[in-house]
Coordinates of C-alpha atoms in Angstrom, one line a residue:
Chain A
M1 CA 129.0 121.8 109.2
K2 CA 129.7 122.5 105.5
T3 CA 129.3 119.7 103.1
R4 CA 129.1 119.5 99.3
P5 CA 125.6 119.0 98.0
N6 CA 125.0 115.3 97.9
Y7 CA 123.8 114.9 94.3
L8 CA 123.5 111.2 94.3
A9 CA 121.3 111.1 97.4
G10 CA 119.3 114.0 95.9
I11 CA 118.7 112.1 92.7
G12 CA 117.8 108.9 94.6
S13 CA 115.3 110.8 96.8
F14 CA 113.8 112.4 93.7
L15 CA 113.3 109.0 92.1
W16 CA 111.5 107.7 95.2
L17 CA 109.4 110.9 95.3
L18 CA 108.2 110.0 91.8
I19 CA 107.4 106.5 92.9
V20 CA 105.3 107.9 95.8
A21 CA 103.8 110.7 93.8
I22 CA 102.8 109.1 90.5
P23 CA 100.3 106.7 92.0
L24 CA 98.8 109.6 93.9
Y25 CA 98.6 111.7 90.8
V26 CA 96.9 108.8 88.9
M27 CA 94.5 108.4 91.7
I28 CA 93.4 112.0 91.7
S29 CA 93.5 112.6 88.0
G30 CA 91.5 109.4 87.4
T31 CA 88.7 110.5 89.6
F32 CA 87.9 113.4 87.2
Q33 CA 87.7 111.2 84.1
T34 CA 84.8 109.3 82.7
R35 CA 85.1 105.5 82.6
A36 CA 85.3 105.6 78.9
E37 CA 88.0 108.2 78.8
F38 CA 90.0 106.5 81.5
G39 CA 89.8 103.2 79.6
D40 CA 90.8 104.8 76.3
N41 CA 93.6 107.0 77.3
G42 CA 95.1 105.0 80.2
P43 CA 95.9 106.0 83.7
L44 CA 98.9 108.1 83.1
S45 CA 97.2 110.6 80.7
F46 CA 96.0 114.0 81.7
P47 CA 92.3 114.3 82.0
T48 CA 90.7 116.1 79.1
S49 CA 87.2 116.2 80.5
F50 CA 86.4 117.1 84.0
T51 CA 83.6 115.2 85.7
L52 CA 82.6 115.0 89.3
Q53 CA 80.3 112.1 88.6
N54 CA 82.6 109.6 90.2
Y55 CA 82.5 111.4 93.5
A56 CA 78.7 111.6 93.2
D57 CA 78.6 107.9 92.5
A58 CA 80.8 107.1 95.5
I59 CA 78.7 109.2 97.8
T60 CA 75.4 107.8 96.6
S61 CA 76.7 104.3 97.0
G62 CA 76.8 104.8 100.8
F63 CA 80.0 106.6 101.6
G64 CA 78.2 109.3 103.7
R65 CA 77.0 106.6 106.0
Y66 CA 80.4 104.9 106.2
F67 CA 82.0 108.2 107.1
L68 CA 79.6 108.8 109.9
N69 CA 80.2 105.3 111.2
T70 CA 84.0 105.7 111.0
L71 CA 83.7 109.0 112.8
V72 CA 81.7 107.5 115.6
V73 CA 84.3 104.7 115.9
T74 CA 87.2 107.2 115.9
V75 CA 85.7 109.5 118.5
G76 CA 84.9 106.6 120.7
V77 CA 88.4 105.2 120.4
V78 CA 90.1 108.5 121.1
A79 CA 87.8 109.1 124.1
I80 CA 88.8 105.8 125.7
V81 CA 92.5 106.3 125.0
L82 CA 92.4 109.8 126.5
L83 CA 90.6 108.5 129.5
L84 CA 92.8 105.5 130.2
V85 CA 96.3 106.3 129.0
P86 CA 97.2 109.5 131.0
P87 CA 96.5 107.9 134.5
L88 CA 98.2 104.7 133.4
S89 CA 101.3 106.6 132.2
Y90 CA 101.3 108.7 135.3
A91 CA 101.4 105.6 137.4
I92 CA 104.1 104.0 135.3
V93 CA 106.3 107.1 135.5
R94 CA 105.7 108.1 139.1
S95 CA 104.6 105.1 141.1
R96 CA 107.1 103.2 143.1
S97 CA 105.2 100.0 143.3
R98 CA 106.6 96.9 141.7
A99 CA 103.2 96.4 140.1
A100 CA 103.5 99.6 138.1
S101 CA 106.8 98.6 136.6
F102 CA 105.4 95.1 135.9
V103 CA 102.4 96.8 134.1
F104 CA 104.8 98.7 131.9
R105 CA 106.5 95.5 130.8
F106 CA 103.1 94.0 130.2
F107 CA 102.1 96.9 127.9
L108 CA 105.5 96.7 126.1
L109 CA 104.9 93.0 125.4
G110 CA 101.4 94.0 124.3
L111 CA 103.0 96.0 121.5
A112 CA 103.7 92.9 119.6
I113 CA 100.5 91.0 120.1
P114 CA 99.0 91.1 116.6
A115 CA 95.3 91.7 116.4
Q116 CA 95.0 88.6 114.1
A117 CA 96.3 86.4 116.9
V118 CA 93.4 87.2 119.2
I119 CA 90.7 87.9 116.7
V120 CA 88.9 84.6 117.2
P121 CA 88.4 85.0 121.0
V122 CA 87.6 88.7 120.6
F123 CA 84.9 87.6 118.1
Y124 CA 83.6 85.1 120.6
L125 CA 83.7 87.7 123.4
I126 CA 81.9 90.4 121.4
N127 CA 79.4 87.9 120.2
T128 CA 78.7 86.7 123.8
V129 CA 78.1 90.1 125.2
G130 CA 75.8 90.9 122.3
L131 CA 77.9 93.6 120.7
Y132 CA 78.3 91.9 117.3
D133 CA 77.4 94.1 114.4
N134 CA 77.4 97.1 116.7
L135 CA 79.9 100.0 116.5
I136 CA 80.7 99.7 120.2
G137 CA 81.9 96.2 119.4
I138 CA 84.5 97.8 117.1
I139 CA 85.4 100.6 119.4
L140 CA 86.4 98.5 122.4
P141 CA 89.0 96.2 120.8
T142 CA 90.4 99.0 118.6
A143 CA 90.9 101.2 121.6
A144 CA 92.5 98.3 123.6
F145 CA 95.0 97.7 120.8
A146 CA 95.9 101.4 120.6
L147 CA 96.8 101.4 124.3
P148 CA 100.4 100.0 124.2
I149 CA 101.9 102.4 121.7
C150 CA 100.0 105.4 123.2
T151 CA 101.3 104.4 126.7
L152 CA 104.8 104.2 125.3
I153 CA 104.6 107.6 123.8
L154 CA 102.9 109.4 126.7
S155 CA 105.0 107.9 129.4
G156 CA 108.0 109.0 127.4
T157 CA 106.6 112.6 127.5
M158 CA 105.8 112.4 131.2
R159 CA 109.3 111.3 132.2
D160 CA 110.5 114.8 131.1
I161 CA 108.6 116.4 134.0
T162 CA 111.3 117.0 136.6
G163 CA 111.2 116.0 140.2
E164 CA 111.6 119.6 141.4
L165 CA 108.2 120.4 140.1
Y166 CA 106.7 117.7 142.2
E167 CA 108.6 118.9 145.1
A168 CA 107.3 122.4 144.6
M169 CA 103.8 121.0 144.7
A170 CA 104.7 119.1 147.8
M171 CA 105.1 122.4 149.7
D172 CA 101.4 122.8 149.3
G173 CA 100.8 119.3 150.5
A174 CA 99.3 118.3 147.2
S175 CA 97.8 114.8 146.7
P176 CA 98.7 112.6 143.7
A177 CA 95.4 113.5 142.1
R178 CA 96.1 117.2 142.5
A179 CA 99.6 116.8 141.1
F180 CA 98.1 114.9 138.2
F181 CA 95.5 117.5 137.2
R182 CA 97.6 120.6 138.1
L183 CA 101.0 119.5 137.0
V184 CA 101.2 116.3 134.9
L185 CA 98.3 116.9 132.5
P186 CA 99.1 120.5 131.6
L187 CA 102.8 119.6 131.1
S188 CA 102.0 116.6 128.9
K189 CA 99.8 118.4 126.4
G190 CA 102.2 117.6 123.5
G191 CA 102.2 113.9 124.3
I192 CA 98.5 113.9 124.8
S193 CA 97.8 115.4 121.4
T194 CA 100.2 113.0 119.8
I195 CA 98.4 110.0 121.3
A196 CA 95.0 111.5 120.3
V197 CA 96.2 111.8 116.6
F198 CA 97.8 108.4 116.7
S199 CA 94.8 106.6 118.0
A200 CA 92.5 108.5 115.7
L201 CA 94.6 107.4 112.7
Q202 CA 94.5 103.8 113.9
A203 CA 90.8 103.9 114.4
W204 CA 90.1 105.7 111.1
N205 CA 92.2 103.2 109.1
G206 CA 91.1 100.1 111.1
F207 CA 90.1 97.1 109.0
L208 CA 90.3 93.8 110.7
F209 CA 88.0 94.4 113.6
P210 CA 85.2 95.9 111.5
L211 CA 85.7 93.1 109.0
I212 CA 85.2 90.4 111.6
L213 CA 82.8 92.1 114.0
T214 CA 80.2 93.7 111.8
Q215 CA 78.2 92.5 108.8
S216 CA 75.4 94.9 107.9
E217 CA 75.3 98.0 105.8
S218 CA 74.3 100.1 108.7
T219 CA 77.5 99.5 110.7
R220 CA 79.9 99.5 107.7
V221 CA 83.0 101.8 108.0
V222 CA 84.9 103.5 105.3
T223 CA 87.7 100.9 104.9
L224 CA 85.2 98.1 104.6
G225 CA 83.2 100.3 102.2
L226 CA 86.2 100.5 100.0
F227 CA 86.8 96.7 100.1
N228 CA 83.1 96.1 99.3
F229 CA 83.1 98.7 96.6
Q230 CA 86.0 97.0 94.9
T231 CA 84.4 93.6 95.0
Q232 CA 81.2 95.0 93.6
Y233 CA 82.4 97.6 91.1
G234 CA 85.9 96.3 90.5
I235 CA 85.9 97.4 86.9
N236 CA 84.7 101.0 87.5
I237 CA 88.2 102.2 88.2
P238 CA 87.5 106.0 88.2
G239 CA 84.7 105.3 90.7
L240 CA 87.0 103.2 92.9
L241 CA 89.6 105.9 92.8
A242 CA 87.1 108.5 93.8
A243 CA 86.1 106.4 96.8
V244 CA 89.8 106.0 97.8
T245 CA 90.4 109.7 97.4
L246 CA 87.3 110.5 99.5
S247 CA 88.5 108.1 102.2
M248 CA 91.8 110.0 102.6
V249 CA 90.4 113.5 102.7
P250 CA 89.7 113.7 106.4
V251 CA 93.0 112.1 107.3
L252 CA 94.9 114.6 105.1
L253 CA 93.0 117.5 106.8
V254 CA 94.0 116.2 110.2
Y255 CA 97.6 115.8 109.0
L256 CA 97.7 119.4 107.9
F257 CA 96.7 120.6 111.4
A258 CA 98.5 117.9 113.5
R259 CA 101.6 117.2 111.4
R260 CA 104.0 118.1 114.2
A261 CA 102.4 115.9 116.8
L262 CA 102.3 113.0 114.5
V263 CA 105.8 113.3 113.0
Q264 CA 107.4 113.8 116.3
G265 CA 105.7 110.9 117.9
L266 CA 106.9 108.7 115.1
M267 CA 110.4 110.1 115.0
G268 CA 110.8 109.2 118.7
A269 CA 109.7 105.7 118.1
G270 CA 113.1 104.3 117.2
G271 CA 115.4 107.0 118.3
K272 CA 115.9 105.8 121.8
Chain B
M1 CA 121.6 106.6 129.4
T2 CA 123.1 106.8 132.8
T3 CA 121.7 104.8 135.6
L4 CA 122.2 105.4 139.3
A5 CA 121.9 101.9 140.3
T6 CA 123.2 98.8 138.6
R7 CA 120.8 96.4 137.1
R8 CA 119.8 93.4 139.1
R9 CA 118.4 90.0 138.2
P10 CA 114.7 90.1 137.7
A11 CA 112.9 89.6 141.0
P12 CA 110.0 87.1 140.9
G13 CA 107.6 90.1 140.8
G14 CA 109.1 91.0 137.4
S15 CA 110.7 94.2 138.3
T16 CA 114.3 94.7 137.5
V17 CA 114.4 98.3 138.8
S18 CA 116.2 98.9 142.0
R19 CA 115.3 102.2 143.6
P20 CA 117.5 104.1 145.9
A21 CA 115.7 105.2 149.0
R22 CA 114.7 108.8 148.9
S23 CA 113.3 110.9 151.6
G24 CA 110.9 113.7 152.1
A25 CA 108.9 115.7 149.6
S26 CA 109.3 113.5 146.6
S27 CA 106.5 111.2 147.8
V28 CA 104.1 113.7 146.4
G29 CA 102.7 112.7 143.1
R30 CA 103.5 109.1 143.8
P31 CA 100.2 107.6 142.6
G32 CA 99.2 104.2 143.8
F33 CA 98.7 101.3 141.5
A34 CA 95.0 102.1 141.3
W35 CA 95.8 104.7 138.7
A36 CA 97.0 102.0 136.3
L37 CA 94.2 99.6 137.0
P38 CA 91.4 100.7 134.6
A39 CA 93.7 100.7 131.5
T40 CA 95.3 97.4 132.6
I41 CA 92.0 95.7 133.1
F42 CA 90.7 97.0 129.8
F43 CA 93.8 95.8 128.0
A44 CA 93.8 92.5 129.7
L45 CA 90.2 91.9 128.7
F46 CA 90.9 92.4 125.0
A47 CA 94.4 91.1 124.7
L48 CA 95.5 88.9 127.6
V49 CA 92.3 87.0 128.2
P50 CA 91.8 86.4 124.5
L51 CA 95.4 85.2 124.3
A52 CA 94.7 82.6 126.9
A53 CA 91.4 81.8 125.2
V54 CA 93.1 81.3 121.9
A55 CA 95.3 78.6 123.5
V56 CA 92.3 76.8 124.9
L57 CA 90.3 77.2 121.6
S58 CA 93.2 75.6 119.7
F59 CA 92.3 72.3 121.4
T60 CA 88.6 72.5 120.4
S61 CA 86.4 72.2 117.4
W62 CA 84.1 75.1 117.0
S63 CA 82.2 76.4 114.0
G64 CA 81.1 79.7 115.5
L65 CA 77.7 78.3 116.5
G66 CA 77.0 76.5 119.8
D67 CA 79.8 75.7 122.2
P68 CA 83.4 74.8 121.4
E69 CA 84.0 71.1 121.8
F70 CA 87.3 69.7 123.2
V71 CA 89.2 67.6 120.6
G72 CA 92.6 67.3 122.0
L73 CA 95.5 67.6 119.6
D74 CA 93.4 67.1 116.5
N75 CA 93.8 70.7 115.2
W76 CA 97.6 70.5 115.7
K77 CA 97.8 67.2 113.9
T78 CA 95.7 68.6 111.0
L79 CA 98.1 71.6 110.8
I80 CA 101.3 69.6 110.9
A81 CA 100.0 67.5 108.0
D82 CA 98.6 70.5 106.1
P83 CA 100.9 71.5 103.2
V84 CA 99.2 74.9 102.9
M85 CA 100.1 75.7 106.5
L86 CA 103.8 74.8 105.9
K87 CA 103.8 76.8 102.7
S88 CA 102.2 79.7 104.5
L89 CA 105.0 79.8 107.0
W90 CA 107.6 79.7 104.2
L91 CA 105.7 82.5 102.5
S92 CA 105.6 84.6 105.7
L93 CA 109.3 84.1 106.1
L94 CA 109.9 85.1 102.5
F95 CA 107.7 88.2 103.0
I96 CA 109.6 89.2 106.1
V97 CA 113.0 88.8 104.5
L98 CA 112.1 90.6 101.3
G99 CA 110.3 93.3 103.2
V100 CA 113.4 93.9 105.4
V101 CA 115.8 93.7 102.5
T102 CA 113.9 96.2 100.4
Q103 CA 112.8 98.7 103.0
T104 CA 115.9 98.9 105.2
P105 CA 118.4 100.4 102.7
L106 CA 115.9 102.7 101.2
S107 CA 114.7 104.0 104.6
I108 CA 118.2 104.5 105.9
L109 CA 119.2 106.5 102.8
L110 CA 116.1 108.6 102.7
G111 CA 116.1 109.1 106.5
V112 CA 119.7 110.2 106.6
W113 CA 119.2 112.5 103.6
A114 CA 116.0 113.9 105.1
A115 CA 117.8 114.6 108.4
G116 CA 119.6 117.5 106.6
N117 CA 117.8 120.7 107.2
Q118 CA 117.3 122.4 103.8
R119 CA 113.9 123.7 103.3
N120 CA 113.2 121.5 100.2
R121 CA 113.8 118.4 102.3
A122 CA 111.1 119.3 104.7
V123 CA 108.6 119.7 101.8
L124 CA 109.7 116.5 100.2
S125 CA 109.5 114.6 103.5
A126 CA 105.9 115.8 103.8
I127 CA 105.0 114.2 100.5
Y128 CA 106.9 111.0 101.3
F129 CA 104.8 110.8 104.4
I130 CA 101.4 110.6 102.6
P131 CA 101.2 106.8 102.1
L132 CA 101.5 106.4 105.8
L133 CA 98.3 108.2 106.3
L134 CA 96.3 106.0 104.0
S135 CA 94.7 102.9 105.3
S136 CA 96.0 99.6 104.1
A137 CA 92.6 99.0 102.6
A138 CA 92.8 102.3 100.6
I139 CA 96.3 101.5 99.5
S140 CA 95.4 98.0 98.4
V141 CA 92.4 99.2 96.5
L142 CA 94.4 101.9 94.9
W143 CA 97.2 99.6 93.8
R144 CA 94.8 97.0 92.6
A145 CA 93.2 99.7 90.4
L146 CA 96.6 100.9 89.2
L147 CA 97.7 97.4 88.3
D148 CA 94.5 96.4 86.6
P149 CA 95.6 94.3 83.6
N150 CA 93.2 96.1 81.2
F151 CA 92.9 99.6 82.6
G152 CA 96.0 100.0 84.7
I153 CA 99.6 101.1 84.3
P154 CA 101.0 97.7 83.2
G155 CA 98.8 97.8 80.1
Q156 CA 100.3 101.2 79.2
L157 CA 103.8 100.1 79.8
S158 CA 103.7 96.7 78.1
W159 CA 107.4 96.9 77.2
L160 CA 108.1 96.7 80.9
F161 CA 105.4 94.5 82.2
G162 CA 104.6 92.0 79.4
D163 CA 101.0 91.0 79.3
G164 CA 100.3 93.1 82.4
N165 CA 98.7 90.5 84.5
L166 CA 101.1 91.0 87.4
L167 CA 98.9 89.4 90.0
G168 CA 98.3 86.3 87.9
T169 CA 101.7 84.7 88.7
Q170 CA 103.3 83.8 92.0
T171 CA 106.4 85.9 91.3
G172 CA 104.4 88.8 90.1
A173 CA 101.9 88.7 93.0
I174 CA 104.7 88.4 95.6
G175 CA 106.6 91.2 93.9
V176 CA 103.5 93.4 94.0
L177 CA 102.9 92.8 97.6
I178 CA 106.5 93.5 98.5
F179 CA 106.5 96.7 96.5
V180 CA 103.2 97.9 97.9
G181 CA 104.6 97.1 101.4
M182 CA 107.6 99.2 100.6
W183 CA 105.4 102.0 99.3
Q184 CA 103.3 102.0 102.4
F185 CA 105.9 101.5 105.2
T186 CA 109.1 103.2 103.9
P187 CA 107.8 106.6 105.2
F188 CA 107.5 105.3 108.7
H189 CA 111.0 103.8 108.8
T190 CA 112.4 106.8 107.0
L191 CA 111.0 108.9 109.8
I192 CA 112.5 106.9 112.6
Y193 CA 115.9 106.9 110.9
Q194 CA 115.5 110.6 110.3
G195 CA 114.9 111.2 114.0
A196 CA 117.9 109.1 114.9
A197 CA 120.2 110.6 112.3
K198 CA 119.4 114.1 113.6
G199 CA 120.6 112.9 117.0
I200 CA 124.1 112.0 115.8
P201 CA 126.5 114.5 117.3
P202 CA 127.8 116.8 114.5
V203 CA 131.3 116.8 116.2
L204 CA 131.8 113.3 114.9
Y205 CA 131.4 114.5 111.4
Q206 CA 133.6 117.5 112.0
A207 CA 136.4 115.3 113.4
A208 CA 136.1 113.0 110.4
A209 CA 136.2 115.9 108.0
I210 CA 139.4 117.1 109.6
D211 CA 140.8 113.7 109.2
G212 CA 140.0 114.0 105.5
A213 CA 137.2 111.4 105.4
G214 CA 134.9 111.8 102.4
M215 CA 131.1 111.7 102.5
V216 CA 130.9 108.0 101.7
R217 CA 133.5 107.1 104.3
Q218 CA 131.6 109.2 106.9
F219 CA 128.4 107.5 106.0
F220 CA 129.9 104.0 106.6
S221 CA 132.1 104.9 109.5
I222 CA 129.9 107.2 111.5
T223 CA 126.3 107.3 110.3
L224 CA 125.7 103.6 110.0
P225 CA 127.3 102.5 113.3
Q226 CA 125.4 105.3 115.1
L227 CA 122.1 104.1 113.6
R228 CA 122.6 100.5 114.8
N229 CA 120.1 100.5 117.6
T230 CA 117.5 102.3 115.5
A231 CA 118.0 99.8 112.7
I232 CA 117.4 96.9 115.2
T233 CA 114.1 98.5 116.3
S234 CA 113.1 99.3 112.8
I235 CA 113.9 95.8 111.5
I236 CA 112.0 94.1 114.3
L237 CA 109.0 96.3 113.5
M238 CA 109.3 95.3 109.9
V239 CA 109.3 91.7 110.9
V240 CA 106.2 91.9 113.0
G241 CA 104.6 94.0 110.3
G242 CA 105.5 91.5 107.6
L243 CA 104.2 88.6 109.8
T244 CA 100.8 90.2 110.3
T245 CA 100.2 91.7 106.8
F246 CA 96.6 91.0 106.1
E247 CA 94.5 93.7 104.3
T248 CA 97.0 94.0 101.5
V249 CA 96.9 90.2 100.8
L250 CA 93.1 90.0 101.2
I251 CA 92.4 92.9 98.8
L252 CA 95.3 92.6 96.3
T253 CA 95.6 88.8 95.8
N254 CA 93.1 87.1 98.1
G255 CA 95.9 84.7 98.9
G256 CA 96.3 83.7 95.2
P257 CA 97.0 82.7 92.6
G258 CA 96.0 79.4 94.2
T259 CA 97.6 79.5 97.6
D260 CA 100.7 81.3 96.3
T261 CA 100.4 84.3 98.5
T262 CA 98.5 82.7 101.4
I263 CA 100.8 83.8 104.3
T264 CA 100.1 82.6 107.8
A265 CA 98.0 85.5 109.0
F266 CA 95.8 85.3 106.0
Y267 CA 95.5 81.5 106.3
M268 CA 94.3 82.0 109.9
Y269 CA 91.5 84.3 108.6
Q270 CA 90.6 81.8 105.9
Q271 CA 90.4 78.8 108.2
A272 CA 88.5 80.7 111.0
F273 CA 86.2 83.1 109.2
R274 CA 85.7 81.5 105.8
S275 CA 85.8 77.8 106.5
F276 CA 84.3 78.5 110.0
D277 CA 86.9 76.2 111.6
F278 CA 87.7 78.3 114.6
G279 CA 89.7 75.5 116.3
V280 CA 92.2 75.3 113.5
G281 CA 92.1 79.1 113.1
S282 CA 93.0 79.4 116.8
A283 CA 95.9 77.0 116.5
I284 CA 97.3 79.0 113.6
A285 CA 96.8 82.2 115.6
L286 CA 98.8 80.6 118.4
V287 CA 101.6 80.0 116.1
L288 CA 101.5 83.7 115.2
V289 CA 101.4 84.7 118.8
V290 CA 104.5 82.6 119.6
V291 CA 106.5 84.0 116.7
A292 CA 105.4 87.6 117.4
T293 CA 106.1 87.3 121.1
A294 CA 109.5 85.8 120.5
I295 CA 110.2 88.8 118.3
S296 CA 108.8 91.2 120.9
L297 CA 111.1 89.8 123.6
V298 CA 113.9 90.5 121.3
V299 CA 112.6 94.0 120.9
V300 CA 112.5 94.6 124.6
K301 CA 115.9 93.1 125.1
V302 CA 117.8 94.5 122.2
S303 CA 116.3 97.8 121.2
G304 CA 116.5 99.4 124.6
Y305 CA 112.8 99.9 125.1
D306 CA 113.1 98.4 128.5
K307 CA 115.9 100.7 129.4
M308 CA 113.2 103.3 129.7
N309 CA 112.6 101.7 133.1
S310 CA 116.0 102.9 134.2
S311 CA 114.9 106.5 134.1
L312 CA 112.6 105.5 137.0
E313 CA 115.8 105.0 139.0
G314 CA 116.7 108.6 139.1
L315 CA 113.4 109.6 140.6

């Protein structure tokens, strides 16, 4: 279809781009300035010196440790999601039992259970089983709260596998397990990578569960590190900005490699 | 979506799906319910059981040490008489309304624009997307630094921001939180509108163009009506998101000045984990659950999520 260029929309989008990009610019340029320079020239100026001291400060203040902890949490969460969601989605899509369709509704409803709403009992539960201040105590509830959206995404993908393929497998007398491993898993690779990226992002950026369920330095994750850094060094803005920048580097790297999986998963979210 | 069978009243078991009987080979790859069990049990343990527990805890007094003690309706009476609780509900409502009003038009315009397929749009969309990747904690810390009255942007643009202490007044603090919410979540909503706008059949626009409808007319007569269902989904997600905003409030305003940005989710945290009054905290949490569940039921009913069941019917 031929249309005139939409100048108004173009200008509007450009304005919003500025609103998105300027803070990001200030964030990055600020990290290369000394505190004195940043204070004198203000955040919108170009850096005249170039120092890496802010990054060094952020790292020596414990960010290496926080990264490692966050990585452990993220890997744990993704592992649980990848172990539990594919069989669940398979059952939801293919099972004929009423229970399976009930379970799907149950998970749909779970989409809207806010973590805040159950944080007190989860705190109680984690405490009781002795996982307070332990990374496993963060992993379990974070993974549980990633399940609904991942199930929604993956069952959407699995529905695209046609009945003929199952029937072809039936010629060989394949069992459900065999169909799952030989047919369903290979054909849902796209959906599986989407839920892996999704749950990783959720785990990496998680805040509430770590805030409530840990307390010591040795279990601190990146998001809490940022929060803590701000309370302690609130006035050292270049240092804070360096910490924020560091915290987003791994996510940006993943984004560069997994952009398609992430964007398509999100695009499908409301397009039904 | 076409369905082979008509919808029936929900059976007591909860299933609304009626399945035509099929014969033969298609029984292969019909996993039993056991395949769903591990995930269901795991999810129930951390979401459903705690949901029941929060209801029970709301009738107890518990400081986090020892055992909860049953106190009947005391927590609820406290809450009803508590002006901060009432204020927090109003503030939550205000947050939700302002969030929807600011994010929806912007996301629709950006999403429809980005649904075009020129190369520069793809690049720009990739940049728009970045805030979505940042954690709420990082975003809040970033904006707090940017808005610092002494070292931040307002100090540099005093003609625009006055004395620059934006977070020091209620209007300023709410404005900042709404703006940061917009900055953070517009990419997500833009994406879902973009996905939906791409799905609008081009033939509709071709027909309209032949009838001589201009771009503005096409937008209002074709694009917007076609995006209706997406808009419902998006708005409901905004509502739930606004209701449960937490990190942003904690880090940017800490509920202040005074209690001027203490929305319900934040008040729950304060009561439970700062005042160690887990009973009252649970009661507030239950209020959140009720509101969020009511909204989620609307999601399932209106947005068509539950229509996904209907594709089971064709199997």
